[in-house]
Coordinates of C-alpha atoms and ligand atoms in Angstrom, one line a residue:
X1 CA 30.1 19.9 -70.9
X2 CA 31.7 21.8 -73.6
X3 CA 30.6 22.3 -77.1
X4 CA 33.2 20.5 -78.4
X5 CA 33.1 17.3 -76.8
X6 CA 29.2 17.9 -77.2
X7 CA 29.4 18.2 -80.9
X8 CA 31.7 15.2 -80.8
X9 CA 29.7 13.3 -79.0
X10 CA 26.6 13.4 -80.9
X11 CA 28.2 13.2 -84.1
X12 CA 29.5 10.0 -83.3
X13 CA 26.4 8.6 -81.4
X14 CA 24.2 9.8 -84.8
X15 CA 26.9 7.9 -87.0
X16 CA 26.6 5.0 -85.2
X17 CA 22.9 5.0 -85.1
X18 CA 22.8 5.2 -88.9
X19 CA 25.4 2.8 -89.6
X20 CA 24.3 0.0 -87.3
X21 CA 20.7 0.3 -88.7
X22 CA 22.5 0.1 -92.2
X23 CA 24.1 -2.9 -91.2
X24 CA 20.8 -4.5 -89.7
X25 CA 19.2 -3.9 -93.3
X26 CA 22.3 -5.2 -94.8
X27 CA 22.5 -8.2 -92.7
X28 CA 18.1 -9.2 -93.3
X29 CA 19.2 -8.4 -97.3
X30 CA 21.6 -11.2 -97.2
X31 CA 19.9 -13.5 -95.3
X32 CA 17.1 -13.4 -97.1
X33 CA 18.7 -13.7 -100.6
X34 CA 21.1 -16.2 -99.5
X35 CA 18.2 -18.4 -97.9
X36 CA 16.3 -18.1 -101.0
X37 CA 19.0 -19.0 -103.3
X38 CA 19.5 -22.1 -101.4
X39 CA 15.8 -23.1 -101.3
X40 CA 16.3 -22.9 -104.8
X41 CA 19.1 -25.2 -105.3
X42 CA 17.1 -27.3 -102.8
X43 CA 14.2 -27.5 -104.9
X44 CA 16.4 -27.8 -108.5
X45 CA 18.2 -31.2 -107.0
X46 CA 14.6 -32.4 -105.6
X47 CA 13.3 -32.1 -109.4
X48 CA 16.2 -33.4 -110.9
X49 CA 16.2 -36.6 -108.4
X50 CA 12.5 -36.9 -109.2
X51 CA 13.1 -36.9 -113.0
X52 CA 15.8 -39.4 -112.6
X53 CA 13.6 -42.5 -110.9
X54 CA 12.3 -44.7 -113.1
X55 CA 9.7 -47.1 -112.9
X56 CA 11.8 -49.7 -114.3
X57 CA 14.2 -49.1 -111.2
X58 CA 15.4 -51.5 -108.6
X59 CA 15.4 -50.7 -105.1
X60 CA 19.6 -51.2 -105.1
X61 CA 19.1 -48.4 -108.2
X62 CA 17.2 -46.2 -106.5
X63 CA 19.1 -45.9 -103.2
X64 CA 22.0 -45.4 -105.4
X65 CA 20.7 -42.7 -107.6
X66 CA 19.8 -41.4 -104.0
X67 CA 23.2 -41.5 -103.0
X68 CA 25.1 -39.9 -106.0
X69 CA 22.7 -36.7 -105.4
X70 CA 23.9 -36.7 -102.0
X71 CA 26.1 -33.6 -100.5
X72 CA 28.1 -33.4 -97.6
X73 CA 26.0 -33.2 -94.3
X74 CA 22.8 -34.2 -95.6
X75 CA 20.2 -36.8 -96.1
X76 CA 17.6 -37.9 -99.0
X77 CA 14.5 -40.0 -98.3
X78 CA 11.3 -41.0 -99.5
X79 CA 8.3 -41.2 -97.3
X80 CA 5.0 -42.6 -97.6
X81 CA 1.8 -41.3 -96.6
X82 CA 2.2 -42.9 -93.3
X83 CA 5.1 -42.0 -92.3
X84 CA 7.1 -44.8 -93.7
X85 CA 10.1 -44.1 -94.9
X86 CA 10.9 -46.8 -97.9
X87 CA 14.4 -45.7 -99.1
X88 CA 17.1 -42.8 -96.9
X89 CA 20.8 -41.9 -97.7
X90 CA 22.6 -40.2 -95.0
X91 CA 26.0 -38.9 -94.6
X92 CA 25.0 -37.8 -91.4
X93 CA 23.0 -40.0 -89.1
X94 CA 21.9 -37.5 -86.5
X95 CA 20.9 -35.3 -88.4
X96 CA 18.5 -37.5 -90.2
X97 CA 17.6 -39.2 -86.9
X98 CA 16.5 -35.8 -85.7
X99 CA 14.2 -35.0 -88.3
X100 CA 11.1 -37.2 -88.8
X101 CA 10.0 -37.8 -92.2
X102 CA 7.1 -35.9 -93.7
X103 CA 4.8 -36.5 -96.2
X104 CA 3.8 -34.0 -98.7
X105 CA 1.2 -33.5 -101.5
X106 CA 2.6 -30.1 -102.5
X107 CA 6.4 -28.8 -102.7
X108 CA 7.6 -27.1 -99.9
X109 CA 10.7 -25.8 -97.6
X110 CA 11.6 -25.5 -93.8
X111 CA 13.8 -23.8 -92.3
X112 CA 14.9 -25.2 -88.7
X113 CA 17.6 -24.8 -85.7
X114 CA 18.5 -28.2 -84.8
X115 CA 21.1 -29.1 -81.8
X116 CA 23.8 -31.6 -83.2
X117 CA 26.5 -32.2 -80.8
X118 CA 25.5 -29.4 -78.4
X119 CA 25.7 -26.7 -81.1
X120 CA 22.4 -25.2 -82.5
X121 CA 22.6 -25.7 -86.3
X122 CA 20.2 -24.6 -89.1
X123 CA 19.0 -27.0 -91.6
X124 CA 16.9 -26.7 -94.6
X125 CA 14.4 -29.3 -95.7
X126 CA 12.7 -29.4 -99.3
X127 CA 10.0 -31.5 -99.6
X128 CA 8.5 -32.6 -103.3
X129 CA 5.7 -35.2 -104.2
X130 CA 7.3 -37.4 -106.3
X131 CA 3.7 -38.9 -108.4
X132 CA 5.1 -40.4 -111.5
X133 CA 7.3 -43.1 -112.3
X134 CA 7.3 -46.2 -110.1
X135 CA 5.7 -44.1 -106.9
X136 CA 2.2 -43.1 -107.3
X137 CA 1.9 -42.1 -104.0
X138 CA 5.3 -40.9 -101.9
X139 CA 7.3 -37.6 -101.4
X140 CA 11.1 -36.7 -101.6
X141 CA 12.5 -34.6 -98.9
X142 CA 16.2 -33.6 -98.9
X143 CA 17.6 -32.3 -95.2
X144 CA 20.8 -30.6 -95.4
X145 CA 22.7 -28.6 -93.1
X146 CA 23.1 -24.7 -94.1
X147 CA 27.0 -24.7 -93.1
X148 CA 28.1 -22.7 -95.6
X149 CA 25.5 -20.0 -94.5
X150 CA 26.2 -20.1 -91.0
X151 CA 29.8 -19.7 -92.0
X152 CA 29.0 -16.6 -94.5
X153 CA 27.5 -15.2 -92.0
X154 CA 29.4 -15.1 -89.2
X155 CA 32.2 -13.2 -91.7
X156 CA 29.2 -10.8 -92.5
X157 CA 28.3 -10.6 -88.5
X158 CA 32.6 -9.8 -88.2
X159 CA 33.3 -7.6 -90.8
X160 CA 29.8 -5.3 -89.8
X161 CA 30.9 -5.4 -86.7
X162 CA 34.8 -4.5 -87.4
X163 CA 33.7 -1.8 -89.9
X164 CA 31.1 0.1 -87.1
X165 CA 33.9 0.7 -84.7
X166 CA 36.6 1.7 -86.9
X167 CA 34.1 4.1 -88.3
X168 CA 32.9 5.2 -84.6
X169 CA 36.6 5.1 -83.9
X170 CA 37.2 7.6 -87.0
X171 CA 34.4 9.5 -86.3
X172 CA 35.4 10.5 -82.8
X173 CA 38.6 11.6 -84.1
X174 CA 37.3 13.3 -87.0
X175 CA 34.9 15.2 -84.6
X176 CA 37.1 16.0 -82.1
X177 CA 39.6 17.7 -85.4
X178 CA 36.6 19.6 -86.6
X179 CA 35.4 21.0 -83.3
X180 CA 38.6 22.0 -83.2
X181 CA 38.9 23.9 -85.9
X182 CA 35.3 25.6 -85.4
X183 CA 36.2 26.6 -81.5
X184 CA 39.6 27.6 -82.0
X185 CA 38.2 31.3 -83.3
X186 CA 35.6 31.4 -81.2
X187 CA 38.3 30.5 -77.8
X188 CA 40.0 33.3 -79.3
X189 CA 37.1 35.8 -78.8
X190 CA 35.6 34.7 -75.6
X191 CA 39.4 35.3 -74.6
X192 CA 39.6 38.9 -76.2
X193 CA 36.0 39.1 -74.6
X194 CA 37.4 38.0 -71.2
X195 CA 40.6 40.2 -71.8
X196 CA 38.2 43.2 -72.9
X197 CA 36.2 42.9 -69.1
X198 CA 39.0 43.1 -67.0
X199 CA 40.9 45.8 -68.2
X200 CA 37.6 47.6 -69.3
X201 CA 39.5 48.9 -72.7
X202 CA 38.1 48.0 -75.9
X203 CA 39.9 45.3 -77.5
X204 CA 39.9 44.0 -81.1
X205 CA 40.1 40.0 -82.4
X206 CA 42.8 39.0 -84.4
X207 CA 41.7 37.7 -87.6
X208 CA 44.1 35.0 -88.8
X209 CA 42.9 33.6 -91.9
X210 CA 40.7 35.1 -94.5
X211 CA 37.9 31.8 -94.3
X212 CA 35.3 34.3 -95.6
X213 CA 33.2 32.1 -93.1
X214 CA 30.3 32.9 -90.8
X215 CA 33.2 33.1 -88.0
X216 CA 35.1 35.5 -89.7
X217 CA 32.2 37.5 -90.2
X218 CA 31.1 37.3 -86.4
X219 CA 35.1 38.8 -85.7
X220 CA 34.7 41.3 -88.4
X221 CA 31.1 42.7 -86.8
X222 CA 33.2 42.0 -83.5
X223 CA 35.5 44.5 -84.4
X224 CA 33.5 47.1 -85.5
X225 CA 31.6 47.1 -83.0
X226 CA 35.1 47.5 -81.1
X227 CA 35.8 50.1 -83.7
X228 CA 32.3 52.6 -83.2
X229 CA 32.9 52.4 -79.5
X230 CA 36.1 53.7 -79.4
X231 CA 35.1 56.5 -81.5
X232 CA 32.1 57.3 -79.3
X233 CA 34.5 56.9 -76.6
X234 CA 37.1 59.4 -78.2
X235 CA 34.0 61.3 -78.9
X236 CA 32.4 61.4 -75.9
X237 CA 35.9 62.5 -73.7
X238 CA 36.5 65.4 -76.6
X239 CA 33.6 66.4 -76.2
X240 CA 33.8 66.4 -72.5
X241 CA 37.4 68.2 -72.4
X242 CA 35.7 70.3 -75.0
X243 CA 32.6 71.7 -72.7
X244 CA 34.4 72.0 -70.0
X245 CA 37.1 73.9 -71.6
X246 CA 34.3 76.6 -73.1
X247 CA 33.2 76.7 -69.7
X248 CA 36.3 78.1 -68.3
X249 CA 36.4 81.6 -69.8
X250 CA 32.8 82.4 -68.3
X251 CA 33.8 81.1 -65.6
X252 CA 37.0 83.0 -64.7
X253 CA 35.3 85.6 -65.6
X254 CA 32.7 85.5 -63.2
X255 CA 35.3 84.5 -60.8
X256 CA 37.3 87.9 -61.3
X257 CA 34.3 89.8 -61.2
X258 CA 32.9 88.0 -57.8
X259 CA 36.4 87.9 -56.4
X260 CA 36.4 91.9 -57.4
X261 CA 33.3 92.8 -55.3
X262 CA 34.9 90.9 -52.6
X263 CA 37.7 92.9 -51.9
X264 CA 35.9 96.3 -52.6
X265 CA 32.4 95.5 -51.7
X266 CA 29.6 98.0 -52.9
X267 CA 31.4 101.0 -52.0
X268 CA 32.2 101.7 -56.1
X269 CA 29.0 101.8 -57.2
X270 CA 29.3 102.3 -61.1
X271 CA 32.6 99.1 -60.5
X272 CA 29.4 96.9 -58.4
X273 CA 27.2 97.8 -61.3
X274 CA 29.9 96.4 -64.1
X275 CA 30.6 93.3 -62.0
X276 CA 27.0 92.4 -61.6
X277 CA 26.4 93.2 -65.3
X278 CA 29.0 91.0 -66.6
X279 CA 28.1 88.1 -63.9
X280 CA 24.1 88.5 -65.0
X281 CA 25.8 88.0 -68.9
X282 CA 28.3 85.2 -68.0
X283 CA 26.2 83.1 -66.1
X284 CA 23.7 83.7 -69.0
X285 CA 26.1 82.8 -71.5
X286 CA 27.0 79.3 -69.5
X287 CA 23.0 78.9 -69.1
X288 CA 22.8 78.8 -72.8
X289 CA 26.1 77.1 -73.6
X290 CA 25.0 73.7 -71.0
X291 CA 21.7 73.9 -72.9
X292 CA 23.1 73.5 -76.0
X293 CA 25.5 70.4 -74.5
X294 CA 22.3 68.9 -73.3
X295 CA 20.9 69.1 -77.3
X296 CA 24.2 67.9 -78.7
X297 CA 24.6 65.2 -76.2
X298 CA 21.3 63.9 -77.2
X299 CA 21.5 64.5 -80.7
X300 CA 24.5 62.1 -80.7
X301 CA 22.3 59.6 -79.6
X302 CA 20.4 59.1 -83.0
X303 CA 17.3 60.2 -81.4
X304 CA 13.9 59.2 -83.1
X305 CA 12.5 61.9 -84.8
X306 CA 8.4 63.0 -84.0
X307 CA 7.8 63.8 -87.5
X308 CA 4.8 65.2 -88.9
X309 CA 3.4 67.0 -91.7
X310 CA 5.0 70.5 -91.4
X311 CA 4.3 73.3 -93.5
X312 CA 7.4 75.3 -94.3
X313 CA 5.8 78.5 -95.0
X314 CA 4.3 79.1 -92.0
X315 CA 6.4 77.7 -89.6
X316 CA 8.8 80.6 -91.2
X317 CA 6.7 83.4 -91.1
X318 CA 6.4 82.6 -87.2
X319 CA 10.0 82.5 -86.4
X320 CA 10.5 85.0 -88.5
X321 CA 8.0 87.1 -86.5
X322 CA 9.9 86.2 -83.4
X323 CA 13.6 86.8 -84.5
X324 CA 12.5 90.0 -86.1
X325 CA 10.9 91.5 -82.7
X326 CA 13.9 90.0 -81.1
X327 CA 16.6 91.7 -82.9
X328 CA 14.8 94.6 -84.8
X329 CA 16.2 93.4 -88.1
X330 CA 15.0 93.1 -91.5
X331 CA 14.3 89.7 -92.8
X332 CA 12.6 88.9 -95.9
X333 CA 10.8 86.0 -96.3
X334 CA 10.3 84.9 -100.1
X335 CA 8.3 81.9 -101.4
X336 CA 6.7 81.1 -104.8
X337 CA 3.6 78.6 -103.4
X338 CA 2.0 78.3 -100.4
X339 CA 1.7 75.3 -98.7
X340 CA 5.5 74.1 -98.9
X341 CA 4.8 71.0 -96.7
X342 CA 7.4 68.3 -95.6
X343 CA 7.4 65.2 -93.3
X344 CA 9.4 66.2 -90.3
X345 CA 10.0 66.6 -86.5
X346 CA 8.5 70.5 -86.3
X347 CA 10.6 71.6 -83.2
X348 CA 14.2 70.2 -84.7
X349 CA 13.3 72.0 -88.1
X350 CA 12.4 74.9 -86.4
X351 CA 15.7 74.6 -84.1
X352 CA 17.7 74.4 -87.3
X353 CA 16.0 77.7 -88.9
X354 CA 16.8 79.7 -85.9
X355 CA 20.1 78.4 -86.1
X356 CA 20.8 79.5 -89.5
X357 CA 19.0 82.8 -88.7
X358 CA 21.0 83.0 -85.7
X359 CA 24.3 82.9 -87.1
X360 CA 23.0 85.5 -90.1
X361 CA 21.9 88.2 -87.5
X362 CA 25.4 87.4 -85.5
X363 CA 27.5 87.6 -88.8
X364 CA 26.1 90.7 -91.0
X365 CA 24.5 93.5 -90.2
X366 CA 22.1 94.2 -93.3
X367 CA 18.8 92.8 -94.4
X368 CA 18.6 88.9 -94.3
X369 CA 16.8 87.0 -97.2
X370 CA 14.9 83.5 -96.1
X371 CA 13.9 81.8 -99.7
X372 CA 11.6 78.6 -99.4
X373 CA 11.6 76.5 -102.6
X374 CA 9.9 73.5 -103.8
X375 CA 10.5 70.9 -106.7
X376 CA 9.0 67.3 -107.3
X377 CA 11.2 65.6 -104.7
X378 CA 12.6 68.1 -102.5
X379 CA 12.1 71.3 -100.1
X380 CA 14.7 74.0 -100.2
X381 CA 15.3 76.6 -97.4
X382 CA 18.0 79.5 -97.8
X383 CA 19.2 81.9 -95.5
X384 CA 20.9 84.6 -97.3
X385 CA 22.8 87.3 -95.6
X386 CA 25.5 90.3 -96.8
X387 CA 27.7 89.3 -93.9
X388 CA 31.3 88.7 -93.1
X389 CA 31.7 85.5 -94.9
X390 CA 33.2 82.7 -94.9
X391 CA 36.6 81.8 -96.1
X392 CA 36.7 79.1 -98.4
X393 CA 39.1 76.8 -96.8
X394 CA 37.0 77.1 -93.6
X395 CA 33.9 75.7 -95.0
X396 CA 34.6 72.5 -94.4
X397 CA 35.3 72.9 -90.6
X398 CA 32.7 74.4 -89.4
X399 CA 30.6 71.5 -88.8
X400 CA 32.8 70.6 -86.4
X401 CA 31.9 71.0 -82.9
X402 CA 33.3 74.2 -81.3
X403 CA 34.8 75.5 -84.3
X404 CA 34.8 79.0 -84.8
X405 CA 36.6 80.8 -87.3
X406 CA 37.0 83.9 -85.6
X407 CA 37.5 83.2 -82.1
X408 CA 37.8 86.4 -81.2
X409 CA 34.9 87.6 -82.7
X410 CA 32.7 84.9 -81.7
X411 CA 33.6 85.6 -78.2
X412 CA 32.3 88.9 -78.4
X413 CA 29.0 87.7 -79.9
X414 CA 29.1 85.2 -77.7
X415 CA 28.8 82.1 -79.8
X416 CA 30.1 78.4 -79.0
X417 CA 30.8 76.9 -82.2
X418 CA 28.1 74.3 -82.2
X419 CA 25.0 76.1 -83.7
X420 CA 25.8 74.5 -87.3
X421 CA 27.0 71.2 -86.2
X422 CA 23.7 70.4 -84.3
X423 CA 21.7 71.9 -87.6
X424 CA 23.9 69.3 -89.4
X425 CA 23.2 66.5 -87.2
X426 CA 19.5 67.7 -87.5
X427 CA 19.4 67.6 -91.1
X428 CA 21.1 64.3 -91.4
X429 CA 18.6 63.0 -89.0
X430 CA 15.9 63.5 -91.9
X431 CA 18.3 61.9 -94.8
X432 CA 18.2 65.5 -95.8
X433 CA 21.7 67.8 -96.9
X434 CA 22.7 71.0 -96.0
X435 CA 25.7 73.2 -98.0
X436 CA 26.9 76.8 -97.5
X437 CA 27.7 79.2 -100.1
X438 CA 30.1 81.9 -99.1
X439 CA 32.2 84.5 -100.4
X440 CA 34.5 86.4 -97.4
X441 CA 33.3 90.1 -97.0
X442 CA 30.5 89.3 -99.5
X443 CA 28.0 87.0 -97.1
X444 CA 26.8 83.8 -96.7
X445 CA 23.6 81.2 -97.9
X446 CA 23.1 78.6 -96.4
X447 CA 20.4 76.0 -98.1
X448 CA 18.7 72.9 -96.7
X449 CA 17.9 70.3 -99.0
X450 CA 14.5 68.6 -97.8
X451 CA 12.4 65.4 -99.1
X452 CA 9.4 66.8 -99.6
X453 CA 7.7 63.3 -99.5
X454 CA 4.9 63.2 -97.3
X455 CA 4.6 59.7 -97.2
X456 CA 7.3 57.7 -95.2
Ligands
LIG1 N1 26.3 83.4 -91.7 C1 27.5 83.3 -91.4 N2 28.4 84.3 -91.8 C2 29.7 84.2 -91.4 N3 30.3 83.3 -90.7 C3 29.5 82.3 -90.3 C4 28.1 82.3 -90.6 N4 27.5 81.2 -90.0 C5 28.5 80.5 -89.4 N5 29.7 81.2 -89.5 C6 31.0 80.8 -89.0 O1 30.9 79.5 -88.6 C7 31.2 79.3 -87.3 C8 30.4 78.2 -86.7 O2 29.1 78.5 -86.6 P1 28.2 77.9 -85.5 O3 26.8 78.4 -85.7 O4 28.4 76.5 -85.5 O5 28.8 78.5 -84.2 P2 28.6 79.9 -83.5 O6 27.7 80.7 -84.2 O7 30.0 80.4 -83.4 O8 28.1 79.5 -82.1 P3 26.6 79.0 -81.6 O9 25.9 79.0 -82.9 O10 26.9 77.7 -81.0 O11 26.1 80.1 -80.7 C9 30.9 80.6 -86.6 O12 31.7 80.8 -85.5 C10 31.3 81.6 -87.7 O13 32.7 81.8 -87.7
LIG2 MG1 25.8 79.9 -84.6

């Protein structure tokens, strides 16, 4: 079924469940006051009739006196103890036929369904003793037909009646609008949905009218959800053309070189020798390069980080122990406290420093400075070298993945442009910043900006 029709439907069928039970109280309200109101009367023309008999009265005078009180469809007796009924006026002879006199010692009212020419009709009987004057011992009981109540409410009975299907009639129609209106948006984005499945390219709603609603919201998330996908998509094929482009120059190279020892074999020895050499360092190169793909690849996944307390200081002095066996450079290590401890993931921190260092050693050839720095709310790390530089309209760019600024350069020390923009992504991973200072032909500090809260 759809929701429409669902909604609709139950709208409606709730409506009407409300309104008929409304009418039902309605309905016993008026019965119940109108009943009462003529019980009243009843009782007020009993008393008055009472009042009015005299002792002094004749029989002629009473049964007149009887008959001036006497309404259309009625009848007025008095009875006796035993039944007997002295004195009755009647406009309507069944009626009073059908109802045998009672006597009473204390007021009191009947109501009671009666068949008068085959239709069932309600009459209401008062009974009042009736002790002074000329009977000591005798009631007065008034029967009269309740027409104008059946006739009030069978007009009540119509117009409930009338007024609970034009409002199921309205409600249905009403419904059936409003579902409309709240599944006309959502057609359109089971459609765009649909539309986005079969052609398998990413699709965004049309938003017609600003309603600010929860709808519009649901498009809006819709969409950027559209949006980030087709970024990662863009993303994920430039970095793709991007890989497999910096794998081509090792590549051909290797391919020359193999291609090379094909033709001439091992008969040039000091040619073999060269062509193995730069095969060993090509394929080394590529080694390194699809290692570094794997760590960006999975760095664009918002990894969670496996942070622990790290301390700074020594995590330095053991890379720098590394790197400086490595390369047989001087690097300084400079620090003010010891321990400089921070919440982090150890290895990506420590992937980040060798980084920076990385690109130092590459990029200058005299001593390197590391600083390590601590204030109230944040760890700083510098590498400092007396390099090349960086010129200033570069800085910005080379975050970006593969960007080199001397390509020529970088070939020759073998770089891939990606060393800073997984440090960046790194850094951002632990809400921490990184900058770079730089001055071209003067050298280059880079600083990391970490929170050195240690709870999380
Ligand atoms: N300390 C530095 N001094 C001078 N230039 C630098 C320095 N660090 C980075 N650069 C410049 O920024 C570019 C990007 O650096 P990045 O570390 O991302 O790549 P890479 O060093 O070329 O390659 P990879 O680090 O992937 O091996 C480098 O190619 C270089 O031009
Ligand atoms: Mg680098």
């Amino acid at each position: 079924m759809r929701i429409t029709l669902k909604i609709n439907l139950l709208t409606t069928a709730w409506m009407l469940l409300i309104l008929i039970l409304i009418n039902i109280v309605v309905f016993i309200l008026f019965m119940r006051t109108t009943l009462n109101m003529e019980e009243d009367m009843g009782f007020q023309k009993a008393g008055d009739i009472v009042k009015n008999i005299d002792i002094n009265d004749t029989p002629e005078s009473i049964q007149s006196k009887l008959k001036n009180n006497l309404t259309e469809h009625s009848y007025i007796r008095i009875v006796q103890p035993k039944g007997q009924i002295p004195y009755e006026v009647t406009n309507e002879k069944a009626l009073a036929k059908k109802i045998k006199g009672k006597f009473v010692n204390k007021s009191e009212s009947e109501r009671r369904g009666i068949i008068l020419e085959d239709k069932e009709k309600q009459v209401l009987i008062v009974r009042v003793p009736l002790k002074d004057g000329r009977f000591h011992n005798a009631s007065l009981e008034i029967g009269e037909e309740l027409e104008g109540l059946e006739t009030r409410k069978d007009i009540l009975l119509w117009i409930l009646g009338v007024s609970t299907v034009l409002a199921g009639i309205l409600s249905l129609l009403s419904g059936k609008w409003l579902s409309n209106i709240i599944m006309r948006p959502i057609t359109n984005m089971i459609n765009t949905m649909e539309d986005i499945e079969r052609s398998g390219v990413p699709k965004k709603i049309t938003i017609h009218n600003d309603t600010k609603d929860e709808l519009q919201t649901l498009a809006s998330t819709f969409n950027r959800m559209i949006d980030r996908l087709e970024e990662n998509f863009e993303k994920q094929s430039q970095f793709v053309s991007d890989a497999s482009h910096e794998l081509k120059t090792p590549l051909t190279v290797i391919k020359s070189y193999a291609n090379l020892l094909r033709r001439h074999g091992l008969e040039d020895k000091e040619m073999a020798e060269e062509a193995i050499q730069a095969i060993h360092s090509e394929a080394t190169r590529i080694q390194k390069m699809t290692e570094t793909f794997l760590d960006v690849a999975s760095l664009e996944k918002e990894i969670e980080l496996e942070t622990s307390v790290v301390n700074l200081v020594s995590l330095c002095q053991s890379i720098l122990k590394q790197m400086k066996q490595v390369y047989k450079r001087e690097i300084n290590l400079h620090y003010q406290e010891s321990p400089i401890l921070i919440m982090a993931d150890e290895l990506k921190i420590k992937q980040v420093i060798v980084i920076l260092l990385d690109n130092a050693i590459k990029y200058s050839n005299g001593k390197i400075d590391v600083f390590l720095d601590k204030n109230e709310e944040n760890a700083i790390i510098r590498v400092k070298d007396s390099g090349i530089g960086i010129p200033q309209e570069e800085i910005k760019n080379i975050f970006e993945r593969f960007y080199r600024v001397d390509k020529a350069r970088s070939r020759e020390t073998g770089g891939s442009g990606l060393g800073l923009h997984i440090a960046k992504r790194i850094i951002k991973l632990h809400k921490g910043e990184i900058r770079i200072n730089s001055k071209e032909g003067e050298g280059t500090e880079v600083e990391l900006i970490l929170s050195s809260r240690l709870e999380l």
